[in-house]
C-alpha cells in the first residue's frame, strides 16, 4: 500500500471514531485479549452470528504487534495541497484510469444508469484507494480489527468493525484467512471497512457471494451503492477549479461559508476557462487549498458525499481532480505557490500556542491544521493587513513567530 493511501486510511479511521452503535467496556491489556474477544463474540451473536463462526475466526488469535505499531505512528508533517494532489493525481494514474474506464465501459454505464454515479468517479476512487486493485493489503482483517479493538483506545469503533467482520464471514461463508485488507481493516478494491461492507456492499455478478476483492462487478456496484447512500447525486461534479474576480473577499473562501452557485456567479466567480458557472441554486463553497496565490475551487454538494467516504479535504479534492481528468477534462490550471512547505506537528502546535496567546485561538494545541486553526490565522492576518486566506504561508508563519 502506498504512503498516501495509508494517510487516507488514517484520516478515514480517525474521522469515524465518533459514531459506533455500542460501546461496551472492553479490556485494554494483552492478558485480557481473550475476554475482549468474548465480548465481541457476544455482540456478534446478538446480531445473529452463530457462535461457531466466531469461535473459528478467533481460534488461536493473537494481537498483531505490527498493527499496534502502525496505529501508534503519527504523521509527522501535514502534507501541502501541492504534495498531496501531486502524489495522488499522477499522469500514470490518469492514463490507467482512462484505460480501465474504457475496458469496463458497459458495466460502468449500467451502474451509472442504476445508481447515478458517473464512471470517472468509480475509477477515481479505485485509483486513489488501491491504484486500481494493485495494493489491497494483505493483513488478516479479523486479526487487525480485533487487535485495534482490544489493544488500543479506539475500542468502540473497532469492536463494531470486528462484529461486522464476523457477520461477513458468516454471510459469505469465507474463512478468516481469506478475508484480507489494510492494517486498519480496509478491504478489497475499494478499501471498504467491514461496517461499510455489511451496510452497502452488493452482489452484482449474481453468484450469491459479495466479493469486493476479485469480482470487479461486485466492487464497482458496491462503491456505486455506497456513494448513492452517502448522498452522491447525478448532475454537478464534486468540485471544479474556478477563477475568482479581482478583489474577491478572501474571508468568503471558507468551508463554513455556503451560498447558492448562482450567488457565487453574481459575485463574479467563473469557471477557470472564463465560462459561466452552472445556473444552479445548489449550495456551494469556495476553497483556496494553497492560499490566495494558488488555485481556487468551487465545492458542489457532491463534495460532501466524497468527504463522507474519507473525511479529508485534500482526499476529496484529489478524487474530483482525478475524476475530471479520467473523463478527459483539463487538469488544474493555476499552479500552487512553490514555496509552500509541509508544516511539522511541532510547528503547528507552536502556531496554535501563539494564536492562543493573542486570544485568537481557543481550542487544544493538537498539531492538526483544521478549520479552527485556519480561522484563527485569518484573524491574525487581518490584524497584520496580510491577505486573510487562513493559509499558513511562509510569510504568515514568520510574522506570527516574530510576535
Ligand atoms: Ca458476486
mmCIF file of C-alpha atoms and ligand atoms in Angstrom:
data_model
loop_
_atom_site.group_PDB
_atom_site.id
_atom_site.type_symbol
_atom_site.label_atom_id
_atom_site.label_comp_id
_atom_site.label_asym_id
_atom_site.label_seq_id
_atom_site.Cartn_x
_atom_site.Cartn_y
_atom_site.Cartn_z
ATOM 1 C CA UNK A 1 0.000 0.000 0.000
ATOM 2 C CA UNK A 2 1.418 3.384 -0.890
ATOM 3 C CA UNK A 3 2.017 6.015 1.822
ATOM 4 C CA UNK A 4 -0.747 8.293 0.570
ATOM 5 C CA UNK A 5 -3.333 5.560 0.895
ATOM 6 C CA UNK A 6 -2.109 4.976 4.422
ATOM 7 C CA UNK A 7 -2.603 8.631 5.225
ATOM 8 C CA UNK A 8 -6.050 8.475 3.662
ATOM 9 C CA UNK A 9 -6.897 5.498 5.839
ATOM 10 C CA UNK A 10 -5.535 7.212 8.915
ATOM 11 C CA UNK A 11 -7.784 10.124 8.089
ATOM 12 C CA UNK A 12 -10.711 7.804 7.459
ATOM 13 C CA UNK A 13 -10.364 5.857 10.655
ATOM 14 C CA UNK A 14 -9.742 8.970 12.722
ATOM 15 C CA UNK A 15 -12.815 10.580 11.262
ATOM 16 C CA UNK A 16 -15.052 7.642 12.009
ATOM 17 C CA UNK A 17 -14.381 7.456 15.724
ATOM 18 C CA UNK A 18 -17.483 9.349 16.664
ATOM 19 C CA UNK A 19 -20.425 7.103 15.996
ATOM 20 C CA UNK A 20 -20.321 3.409 16.951
ATOM 21 C CA UNK A 21 -23.578 1.717 17.782
ATOM 22 C CA UNK A 22 -22.418 0.254 21.069
ATOM 23 C CA UNK A 23 -19.510 0.815 23.425
ATOM 24 C CA UNK A 24 -19.066 -1.992 25.946
ATOM 25 C CA UNK A 25 -16.276 -1.728 28.489
ATOM 26 C CA UNK A 26 -13.599 -3.758 26.723
ATOM 27 C CA UNK A 27 -10.352 -4.558 28.468
ATOM 28 C CA UNK A 28 -7.223 -2.879 27.135
ATOM 29 C CA UNK A 29 -4.430 -5.155 28.339
ATOM 30 C CA UNK A 30 -2.850 -8.011 26.333
ATOM 31 C CA UNK A 31 -3.659 -10.578 29.041
ATOM 32 C CA UNK A 32 -7.337 -9.649 28.674
ATOM 33 C CA UNK A 33 -7.332 -10.190 24.910
ATOM 34 C CA UNK A 34 -9.424 -13.367 25.190
ATOM 35 C CA UNK A 35 -12.002 -11.589 27.372
ATOM 36 C CA UNK A 36 -12.202 -8.806 24.837
ATOM 37 C CA UNK A 37 -12.772 -11.338 22.027
ATOM 38 C CA UNK A 38 -15.526 -12.935 24.125
ATOM 39 C CA UNK A 39 -17.305 -9.583 24.365
ATOM 40 C CA UNK A 40 -17.064 -9.141 20.595
ATOM 41 C CA UNK A 41 -18.393 -12.669 20.101
ATOM 42 C CA UNK A 42 -21.348 -11.960 22.438
ATOM 43 C CA UNK A 43 -22.300 -8.850 20.482
ATOM 44 C CA UNK A 44 -21.884 -10.713 17.167
ATOM 45 C CA UNK A 45 -24.228 -13.434 18.439
ATOM 46 C CA UNK A 46 -26.775 -10.758 19.383
ATOM 47 C CA UNK A 47 -26.544 -9.688 15.704
ATOM 48 C CA UNK A 48 -27.242 -13.237 14.514
ATOM 49 C CA UNK A 49 -23.754 -14.667 14.014
ATOM 50 C CA UNK A 50 -23.524 -18.340 15.086
ATOM 51 C CA UNK A 51 -21.112 -18.978 17.976
ATOM 52 C CA UNK A 52 -19.207 -21.450 15.799
ATOM 53 C CA UNK A 53 -18.341 -18.720 13.256
ATOM 54 C CA UNK A 54 -16.829 -16.520 15.962
ATOM 55 C CA UNK A 55 -15.034 -19.424 17.627
ATOM 56 C CA UNK A 56 -13.462 -20.484 14.339
ATOM 57 C CA UNK A 57 -12.341 -16.940 13.499
ATOM 58 C CA UNK A 58 -10.907 -16.338 16.966
ATOM 59 C CA UNK A 59 -9.258 -19.751 17.399
ATOM 60 C CA UNK A 60 -5.607 -19.189 18.372
ATOM 61 C CA UNK A 61 -5.918 -15.479 17.531
ATOM 62 C CA UNK A 62 -3.233 -13.214 18.990
ATOM 63 C CA UNK A 63 -2.842 -9.430 18.795
ATOM 64 C CA UNK A 64 -0.791 -8.250 15.811
ATOM 65 C CA UNK A 65 2.089 -6.113 17.099
ATOM 66 C CA UNK A 66 2.671 -4.701 13.600
ATOM 67 C CA UNK A 67 -0.857 -3.276 13.608
ATOM 68 C CA UNK A 68 -0.312 -1.723 17.057
ATOM 69 C CA UNK A 69 2.932 -0.131 15.840
ATOM 70 C CA UNK A 70 1.316 1.239 12.672
ATOM 71 C CA UNK A 71 -1.588 2.621 14.685
ATOM 72 C CA UNK A 72 0.777 4.419 17.081
ATOM 73 C CA UNK A 73 2.546 6.208 14.268
ATOM 74 C CA UNK A 74 1.526 9.857 13.981
ATOM 75 C CA UNK A 75 2.164 11.525 10.630
ATOM 76 C CA UNK A 76 4.979 13.991 11.329
ATOM 77 C CA UNK A 77 4.033 16.555 8.697
ATOM 78 C CA UNK A 78 0.747 17.891 7.350
ATOM 79 C CA UNK A 79 1.054 17.478 3.581
ATOM 80 C CA UNK A 80 0.609 20.567 1.446
ATOM 81 C CA UNK A 81 -2.024 20.715 -1.273
ATOM 82 C CA UNK A 82 0.696 20.528 -3.956
ATOM 83 C CA UNK A 83 2.388 17.461 -2.445
ATOM 84 C CA UNK A 84 -0.874 15.616 -1.743
ATOM 85 C CA UNK A 85 -2.545 16.245 -5.084
ATOM 86 C CA UNK A 86 0.742 15.829 -6.968
ATOM 87 C CA UNK A 87 1.233 12.422 -5.357
ATOM 88 C CA UNK A 88 -2.370 11.284 -5.803
ATOM 89 C CA UNK A 89 -3.205 12.569 -9.292
ATOM 90 C CA UNK A 90 -0.230 11.371 -11.338
ATOM 91 C CA UNK A 91 -0.104 11.203 -15.149
ATOM 92 C CA UNK A 92 0.192 7.435 -14.849
ATOM 93 C CA UNK A 93 -2.909 7.173 -12.646
ATOM 94 C CA UNK A 94 -4.922 9.316 -15.076
ATOM 95 C CA UNK A 95 -3.843 7.210 -18.070
ATOM 96 C CA UNK A 96 -4.531 3.944 -16.263
ATOM 97 C CA UNK A 97 -7.947 5.231 -15.147
ATOM 98 C CA UNK A 98 -8.873 6.111 -18.726
ATOM 99 C CA UNK A 99 -7.778 2.695 -19.931
ATOM 100 C CA UNK A 100 -9.708 0.886 -17.163
ATOM 101 C CA UNK A 101 -12.810 3.018 -17.795
ATOM 102 C CA UNK A 102 -12.779 2.070 -21.487
ATOM 103 C CA UNK A 103 -12.256 -1.590 -20.602
ATOM 104 C CA UNK A 104 -15.235 -1.694 -18.171
ATOM 105 C CA UNK A 105 -17.466 0.801 -20.025
ATOM 106 C CA UNK A 106 -20.560 -1.387 -20.404
ATOM 107 C CA UNK A 107 -20.653 -2.302 -16.714
ATOM 108 C CA UNK A 108 -19.894 1.272 -15.597
ATOM 109 C CA UNK A 109 -22.603 2.749 -17.844
ATOM 110 C CA UNK A 110 -25.138 0.273 -16.449
ATOM 111 C CA UNK A 111 -24.124 1.229 -12.906
ATOM 112 C CA UNK A 112 -24.437 4.939 -13.718
ATOM 113 C CA UNK A 113 -27.961 4.358 -15.038
ATOM 114 C CA UNK A 114 -28.894 2.495 -11.865
ATOM 115 C CA UNK A 115 -27.050 4.446 -9.149
ATOM 116 C CA UNK A 116 -26.394 7.863 -10.718
ATOM 117 C CA UNK A 117 -22.632 7.797 -10.157
ATOM 118 C CA UNK A 118 -20.560 8.617 -13.278
ATOM 119 C CA UNK A 119 -17.879 6.063 -14.293
ATOM 120 C CA UNK A 120 -14.992 8.502 -13.788
ATOM 121 C CA UNK A 121 -15.792 8.739 -10.053
ATOM 122 C CA UNK A 122 -15.745 4.967 -9.586
ATOM 123 C CA UNK A 123 -12.414 4.870 -11.424
ATOM 124 C CA UNK A 124 -11.044 7.784 -9.352
ATOM 125 C CA UNK A 125 -11.903 6.131 -6.006
ATOM 126 C CA UNK A 126 -10.485 2.844 -7.286
ATOM 127 C CA UNK A 127 -7.295 4.607 -8.384
ATOM 128 C CA UNK A 128 -6.821 6.558 -5.154
ATOM 129 C CA UNK A 129 -7.739 3.690 -2.809
ATOM 130 C CA UNK A 130 -5.735 0.808 -4.286
ATOM 131 C CA UNK A 131 -4.143 2.069 -7.529
ATOM 132 C CA UNK A 132 -6.757 0.059 -9.472
ATOM 133 C CA UNK A 133 -6.583 -3.052 -7.341
ATOM 134 C CA UNK A 134 -2.790 -3.134 -7.121
ATOM 135 C CA UNK A 135 -2.481 -2.529 -3.350
ATOM 136 C CA UNK A 136 -5.382 -4.101 -1.483
ATOM 137 C CA UNK A 137 -3.440 -5.036 1.646
ATOM 138 C CA UNK A 138 -2.530 -8.475 2.971
ATOM 139 C CA UNK A 139 -3.392 -8.209 6.667
ATOM 140 C CA UNK A 140 -5.975 -10.626 8.103
ATOM 141 C CA UNK A 141 -8.899 -8.279 8.692
ATOM 142 C CA UNK A 142 -10.316 -10.113 11.716
ATOM 143 C CA UNK A 143 -6.923 -10.031 13.428
ATOM 144 C CA UNK A 144 -6.368 -6.345 12.571
ATOM 145 C CA UNK A 145 -9.714 -5.044 13.789
ATOM 146 C CA UNK A 146 -9.681 -7.305 16.870
ATOM 147 C CA UNK A 147 -6.198 -6.008 17.718
ATOM 148 C CA UNK A 148 -7.305 -2.398 17.287
ATOM 149 C CA UNK A 149 -10.466 -3.059 19.323
ATOM 150 C CA UNK A 150 -8.707 -4.777 22.204
ATOM 151 C CA UNK A 151 -5.237 -3.203 22.277
ATOM 152 C CA UNK A 152 -5.824 0.492 21.509
ATOM 153 C CA UNK A 153 -8.070 3.222 22.874
ATOM 154 C CA UNK A 154 -10.373 3.076 19.837
ATOM 155 C CA UNK A 155 -12.266 0.179 21.339
ATOM 156 C CA UNK A 156 -15.835 1.121 20.479
ATOM 157 C CA UNK A 157 -15.205 1.835 16.807
ATOM 158 C CA UNK A 158 -13.098 -1.259 16.131
ATOM 159 C CA UNK A 159 -15.235 -3.598 18.273
ATOM 160 C CA UNK A 160 -18.096 -2.810 15.952
ATOM 161 C CA UNK A 161 -15.790 -3.417 12.959
ATOM 162 C CA UNK A 162 -14.835 -6.805 14.443
ATOM 163 C CA UNK A 163 -18.513 -7.706 14.888
ATOM 164 C CA UNK A 164 -19.216 -6.698 11.273
ATOM 165 C CA UNK A 165 -16.199 -8.730 10.094
ATOM 166 C CA UNK A 166 -17.730 -11.800 11.790
ATOM 167 C CA UNK A 167 -21.052 -11.094 10.084
ATOM 168 C CA UNK A 168 -19.246 -11.019 6.708
ATOM 169 C CA UNK A 169 -17.567 -14.366 7.437
ATOM 170 C CA UNK A 170 -20.966 -15.773 8.296
ATOM 171 C CA UNK A 171 -22.948 -14.413 5.329
ATOM 172 C CA UNK A 172 -20.221 -15.000 2.754
ATOM 173 C CA UNK A 173 -19.026 -18.390 4.018
ATOM 174 C CA UNK A 174 -15.415 -17.235 3.801
ATOM 175 C CA UNK A 175 -12.535 -18.201 6.022
ATOM 176 C CA UNK A 176 -10.947 -15.535 8.161
ATOM 177 C CA UNK A 177 -7.691 -16.451 6.383
ATOM 178 C CA UNK A 178 -9.242 -15.380 3.060
ATOM 179 C CA UNK A 179 -10.516 -12.041 4.335
ATOM 180 C CA UNK A 180 -7.580 -9.670 3.795
ATOM 181 C CA UNK A 181 -7.132 -5.912 3.919
ATOM 182 C CA UNK A 182 -5.060 -2.969 5.066
ATOM 183 C CA UNK A 183 -3.544 -2.916 8.558
ATOM 184 C CA UNK A 184 -6.595 -0.934 9.717
ATOM 185 C CA UNK A 185 -9.124 -3.361 8.233
ATOM 186 C CA UNK A 186 -9.989 -1.669 4.899
ATOM 187 C CA UNK A 187 -10.819 -4.376 2.387
ATOM 188 C CA UNK A 188 -10.679 -5.108 -1.313
ATOM 189 C CA UNK A 189 -10.561 -2.937 -4.421
ATOM 190 C CA UNK A 190 -12.375 -0.018 -2.782
ATOM 191 C CA UNK A 191 -10.955 -0.463 0.748
ATOM 192 C CA UNK A 192 -14.300 -0.911 2.486
ATOM 193 C CA UNK A 193 -14.277 -1.157 6.263
ATOM 194 C CA UNK A 194 -16.304 -4.188 7.479
ATOM 195 C CA UNK A 195 -19.177 -1.889 8.587
ATOM 196 C CA UNK A 196 -19.262 -0.309 5.106
ATOM 197 C CA UNK A 197 -19.363 -3.791 3.583
ATOM 198 C CA UNK A 198 -22.286 -5.020 5.704
ATOM 199 C CA UNK A 199 -24.255 -1.834 5.047
ATOM 200 C CA UNK A 200 -23.567 -1.138 1.360
ATOM 201 C CA UNK A 201 -21.787 -3.966 -0.496
ATOM 202 C CA UNK A 202 -23.803 -5.822 -3.170
ATOM 203 C CA UNK A 203 -23.540 -8.978 -5.269
ATOM 204 C CA UNK A 204 -23.573 -7.672 -8.831
ATOM 205 C CA UNK A 205 -22.374 -10.692 -10.773
ATOM 206 C CA UNK A 206 -25.116 -12.806 -9.203
ATOM 207 C CA UNK A 207 -23.020 -15.696 -7.924
ATOM 208 C CA UNK A 208 -24.599 -15.418 -4.462
ATOM 209 C CA UNK A 209 -21.476 -14.010 -2.764
ATOM 210 C CA UNK A 210 -20.297 -10.453 -2.359
ATOM 211 C CA UNK A 211 -16.672 -10.429 -3.430
ATOM 212 C CA UNK A 212 -15.118 -6.959 -3.405
ATOM 213 C CA UNK A 213 -11.636 -8.495 -3.738
ATOM 214 C CA UNK A 214 -11.763 -10.367 -7.062
ATOM 215 C CA UNK A 215 -15.129 -9.501 -8.657
ATOM 216 C CA UNK A 216 -14.985 -6.052 -10.247
ATOM 217 C CA UNK A 217 -18.765 -6.022 -10.874
ATOM 218 C CA UNK A 218 -19.263 -6.546 -7.113
ATOM 219 C CA UNK A 219 -16.574 -3.974 -6.218
ATOM 220 C CA UNK A 220 -17.858 -1.260 -8.598
ATOM 221 C CA UNK A 221 -21.544 -1.818 -7.778
ATOM 222 C CA UNK A 222 -20.745 -1.735 -4.052
ATOM 223 C CA UNK A 223 -18.894 1.575 -4.471
ATOM 224 C CA UNK A 224 -21.815 2.989 -6.506
ATOM 225 C CA UNK A 225 -24.349 1.852 -3.917
ATOM 226 C CA UNK A 226 -22.236 3.326 -1.094
ATOM 227 C CA UNK A 227 -21.815 6.674 -2.892
ATOM 228 C CA UNK A 228 -25.526 6.951 -3.618
ATOM 229 C CA UNK A 229 -26.202 6.012 0.010
ATOM 230 C CA UNK A 230 -23.980 8.803 1.351
ATOM 231 C CA UNK A 231 -25.641 11.408 -0.834
ATOM 232 C CA UNK A 232 -23.928 11.412 -4.250
ATOM 233 C CA UNK A 233 -26.395 12.731 -6.844
ATOM 234 C CA UNK A 234 -26.299 12.921 -10.643
ATOM 235 C CA UNK A 235 -25.672 16.392 -12.034
ATOM 236 C CA UNK A 236 -22.913 18.683 -10.826
ATOM 237 C CA UNK A 237 -19.423 17.263 -10.213
ATOM 238 C CA UNK A 238 -17.949 17.223 -6.701
ATOM 239 C CA UNK A 239 -15.762 20.266 -7.311
ATOM 240 C CA UNK A 240 -14.171 22.278 -10.095
ATOM 241 C CA UNK A 241 -11.489 24.911 -10.465
ATOM 242 C CA UNK A 242 -12.729 28.489 -10.676
ATOM 243 C CA UNK A 243 -11.427 31.971 -11.379
ATOM 244 C CA UNK A 244 -12.108 34.490 -8.598
ATOM 245 C CA UNK A 245 -12.650 38.137 -9.604
ATOM 246 C CA UNK A 246 -10.107 40.761 -8.557
ATOM 247 C CA UNK A 247 -10.847 41.953 -5.033
ATOM 248 C CA UNK A 248 -12.804 38.814 -4.102
ATOM 249 C CA UNK A 249 -13.260 38.933 -0.296
ATOM 250 C CA UNK A 250 -10.945 36.195 0.953
ATOM 251 C CA UNK A 251 -13.000 35.606 4.102
ATOM 252 C CA UNK A 252 -15.675 34.152 1.805
ATOM 253 C CA UNK A 253 -13.307 31.379 0.708
ATOM 254 C CA UNK A 254 -14.020 29.248 3.742
ATOM 255 C CA UNK A 255 -15.797 25.915 4.009
ATOM 256 C CA UNK A 256 -18.186 27.420 6.582
ATOM 257 C CA UNK A 257 -19.476 29.958 4.003
ATOM 258 C CA UNK A 258 -22.180 28.392 1.830
ATOM 259 C CA UNK A 259 -24.061 30.199 -0.965
ATOM 260 C CA UNK A 260 -26.108 29.083 -3.980
ATOM 261 C CA UNK A 261 -23.943 28.571 -7.098
ATOM 262 C CA UNK A 262 -25.857 31.474 -8.684
ATOM 263 C CA UNK A 263 -24.812 33.800 -5.843
ATOM 264 C CA UNK A 264 -21.127 32.975 -6.400
ATOM 265 C CA UNK A 265 -21.649 33.647 -10.121
ATOM 266 C CA UNK A 266 -23.227 37.003 -9.252
ATOM 267 C CA UNK A 267 -20.076 37.857 -7.258
ATOM 268 C CA UNK A 268 -18.043 37.330 -10.442
ATOM 269 C CA UNK A 269 -16.815 33.759 -9.879
ATOM 270 C CA UNK A 270 -16.294 31.986 -13.210
ATOM 271 C CA UNK A 271 -15.079 28.637 -14.452
ATOM 272 C CA UNK A 272 -11.302 28.633 -14.780
ATOM 273 C CA UNK A 273 -11.520 28.935 -18.582
ATOM 274 C CA UNK A 274 -13.719 32.047 -18.203
ATOM 275 C CA UNK A 275 -17.061 30.300 -18.822
ATOM 276 C CA UNK A 276 -20.126 30.851 -16.647
ATOM 277 C CA UNK A 277 -20.798 28.646 -13.634
ATOM 278 C CA UNK A 278 -23.856 26.385 -13.943
ATOM 279 C CA UNK A 279 -27.116 28.311 -13.329
ATOM 280 C CA UNK A 280 -27.896 26.358 -10.172
ATOM 281 C CA UNK A 281 -29.423 27.059 -6.777
ATOM 282 C CA UNK A 282 -27.433 24.227 -5.195
ATOM 283 C CA UNK A 283 -25.347 25.295 -2.180
ATOM 284 C CA UNK A 284 -21.619 25.630 -2.792
ATOM 285 C CA UNK A 285 -18.435 26.788 -1.105
ATOM 286 C CA UNK A 286 -15.152 28.280 -2.316
ATOM 287 C CA UNK A 287 -11.866 26.721 -1.234
ATOM 288 C CA UNK A 288 -8.288 28.011 -1.586
ATOM 289 C CA UNK A 289 -6.341 24.880 -0.587
ATOM 290 C CA UNK A 290 -2.936 26.524 -1.147
ATOM 291 C CA UNK A 291 -3.914 30.044 -0.130
ATOM 292 C CA UNK A 292 -4.782 33.073 -2.267
ATOM 293 C CA UNK A 293 -1.752 32.566 -4.544
ATOM 294 C CA UNK A 294 -2.851 29.049 -5.544
ATOM 295 C CA UNK A 295 -5.846 27.547 -7.363
ATOM 296 C CA UNK A 296 -9.454 28.206 -6.267
ATOM 297 C CA UNK A 297 -12.173 25.554 -6.304
ATOM 298 C CA UNK A 298 -15.935 25.620 -6.025
ATOM 299 C CA UNK A 299 -17.284 22.735 -3.944
ATOM 300 C CA UNK A 300 -20.684 21.436 -5.054
ATOM 301 C CA UNK A 301 -22.940 19.203 -2.874
ATOM 302 C CA UNK A 302 -21.273 16.005 -4.135
ATOM 303 C CA UNK A 303 -18.082 17.166 -2.410
ATOM 304 C CA UNK A 304 -19.783 16.372 0.895
ATOM 305 C CA UNK A 305 -20.587 12.864 -0.334
ATOM 306 C CA UNK A 306 -16.937 12.330 -1.259
ATOM 307 C CA UNK A 307 -15.961 13.568 2.211
ATOM 308 C CA UNK A 308 -18.331 11.040 3.760
ATOM 309 C CA UNK A 309 -16.157 8.377 2.113
ATOM 310 C CA UNK A 310 -12.989 9.932 3.572
ATOM 311 C CA UNK A 311 -13.109 12.997 5.790
ATOM 312 C CA UNK A 312 -10.026 14.687 4.362
ATOM 313 C CA UNK A 313 -10.463 17.810 2.241
ATOM 314 C CA UNK A 314 -7.347 17.081 0.172
ATOM 315 C CA UNK A 315 -8.522 13.500 -0.427
ATOM 316 C CA UNK A 316 -11.901 14.735 -1.663
ATOM 317 C CA UNK A 317 -10.283 17.394 -3.830
ATOM 318 C CA UNK A 318 -7.937 14.794 -5.341
ATOM 319 C CA UNK A 319 -10.814 12.453 -6.193
ATOM 320 C CA UNK A 320 -12.591 15.306 -8.019
ATOM 321 C CA UNK A 321 -9.447 16.379 -9.902
ATOM 322 C CA UNK A 322 -8.616 12.796 -10.894
ATOM 323 C CA UNK A 323 -12.210 12.026 -11.970
ATOM 324 C CA UNK A 324 -12.303 15.109 -14.193
ATOM 325 C CA UNK A 325 -9.090 14.152 -15.961
ATOM 326 C CA UNK A 326 -10.031 10.488 -16.340
ATOM 327 C CA UNK A 327 -13.146 11.770 -18.136
ATOM 328 C CA UNK A 328 -10.888 13.747 -20.499
ATOM 329 C CA UNK A 329 -11.245 17.125 -18.810
ATOM 330 C CA UNK A 330 -8.452 19.578 -18.071
ATOM 331 C CA UNK A 331 -6.082 19.391 -15.119
ATOM 332 C CA UNK A 332 -5.731 22.182 -12.580
ATOM 333 C CA UNK A 333 -4.610 25.332 -14.422
ATOM 334 C CA UNK A 334 -3.394 27.556 -11.600
ATOM 335 C CA UNK A 335 -0.140 26.352 -10.067
ATOM 336 C CA UNK A 336 0.280 26.274 -6.300
ATOM 337 C CA UNK A 337 2.997 28.522 -4.865
ATOM 338 C CA UNK A 338 6.286 26.617 -4.910
ATOM 339 C CA UNK A 339 7.487 27.992 -1.567
ATOM 340 C CA UNK A 340 4.739 26.254 0.433
ATOM 341 C CA UNK A 341 6.415 23.892 2.882
ATOM 342 C CA UNK A 342 4.835 20.975 4.762
ATOM 343 C CA UNK A 343 4.482 22.005 8.405
ATOM 344 C CA UNK A 344 5.574 19.649 11.160
ATOM 345 C CA UNK A 345 3.236 18.844 14.039
ATOM 346 C CA UNK A 346 5.533 20.806 16.337
ATOM 347 C CA UNK A 347 5.342 23.879 14.108
ATOM 348 C CA UNK A 348 1.545 23.667 14.012
ATOM 349 C CA UNK A 349 1.458 23.344 17.825
ATOM 350 C CA UNK A 350 3.710 26.414 18.048
ATOM 351 C CA UNK A 351 1.379 28.320 15.684
ATOM 352 C CA UNK A 352 -1.647 27.294 17.774
ATOM 353 C CA UNK A 353 0.035 28.346 21.035
ATOM 354 C CA UNK A 354 0.984 31.743 19.608
ATOM 355 C CA UNK A 355 -2.525 32.297 18.257
ATOM 356 C CA UNK A 356 -3.912 31.298 21.678
ATOM 357 C CA UNK A 357 -1.654 33.826 23.452
ATOM 358 C CA UNK A 358 -3.027 36.512 21.134
ATOM 359 C CA UNK A 359 -6.549 35.477 22.150
ATOM 360 C CA UNK A 360 -7.403 34.297 18.618
ATOM 361 C CA UNK A 361 -7.456 30.515 19.172
ATOM 362 C CA UNK A 362 -9.293 28.739 21.955
ATOM 363 C CA UNK A 363 -9.063 25.031 21.080
ATOM 364 C CA UNK A 364 -6.447 22.438 22.053
ATOM 365 C CA UNK A 365 -2.977 22.813 20.545
ATOM 366 C CA UNK A 366 -3.225 19.417 18.835
ATOM 367 C CA UNK A 367 -0.805 19.987 15.959
ATOM 368 C CA UNK A 368 -3.557 19.465 13.384
ATOM 369 C CA UNK A 369 -4.242 22.212 10.882
ATOM 370 C CA UNK A 370 -8.047 22.214 10.995
ATOM 371 C CA UNK A 371 -10.735 24.799 10.210
ATOM 372 C CA UNK A 372 -10.486 26.449 13.668
ATOM 373 C CA UNK A 373 -6.741 26.984 13.353
ATOM 374 C CA UNK A 374 -7.275 28.425 9.865
ATOM 375 C CA UNK A 375 -9.988 30.795 11.163
ATOM 376 C CA UNK A 376 -7.672 31.991 13.943
ATOM 377 C CA UNK A 377 -4.861 32.510 11.437
ATOM 378 C CA UNK A 378 -7.251 34.511 9.257
ATOM 379 C CA UNK A 379 -7.920 36.879 12.190
ATOM 380 C CA UNK A 380 -4.176 37.288 12.729
ATOM 381 C CA UNK A 381 -3.670 38.008 9.028
ATOM 382 C CA UNK A 382 -6.404 40.667 9.189
ATOM 383 C CA UNK A 383 -4.633 42.338 12.145
ATOM 384 C CA UNK A 384 -1.381 42.283 10.162
ATOM 385 C CA UNK A 385 -3.013 43.583 6.945
ATOM 386 C CA UNK A 386 -1.963 40.380 5.168
ATOM 387 C CA UNK A 387 -4.297 38.703 2.639
ATOM 388 C CA UNK A 388 -6.634 36.898 5.053
ATOM 389 C CA UNK A 389 -6.877 33.474 3.415
ATOM 390 C CA UNK A 390 -6.281 31.462 6.612
ATOM 391 C CA UNK A 391 -3.413 29.708 4.870
ATOM 392 C CA UNK A 392 -0.171 29.177 6.821
ATOM 393 C CA UNK A 393 2.098 30.665 4.157
ATOM 394 C CA UNK A 394 5.769 31.247 4.965
ATOM 395 C CA UNK A 395 5.082 34.975 5.329
ATOM 396 C CA UNK A 396 2.172 34.482 7.776
ATOM 397 C CA UNK A 397 4.095 31.956 9.873
ATOM 398 C CA UNK A 398 7.192 34.214 10.018
ATOM 399 C CA UNK A 399 5.104 37.201 11.146
ATOM 400 C CA UNK A 400 3.427 35.110 13.814
ATOM 401 C CA UNK A 401 6.732 33.692 15.069
ATOM 402 C CA UNK A 402 8.170 37.204 15.259
ATOM 403 C CA UNK A 403 5.498 38.182 17.770
HETATM 404 CA CA1 LIG B 1 -20.659 -11.837 -6.539
#
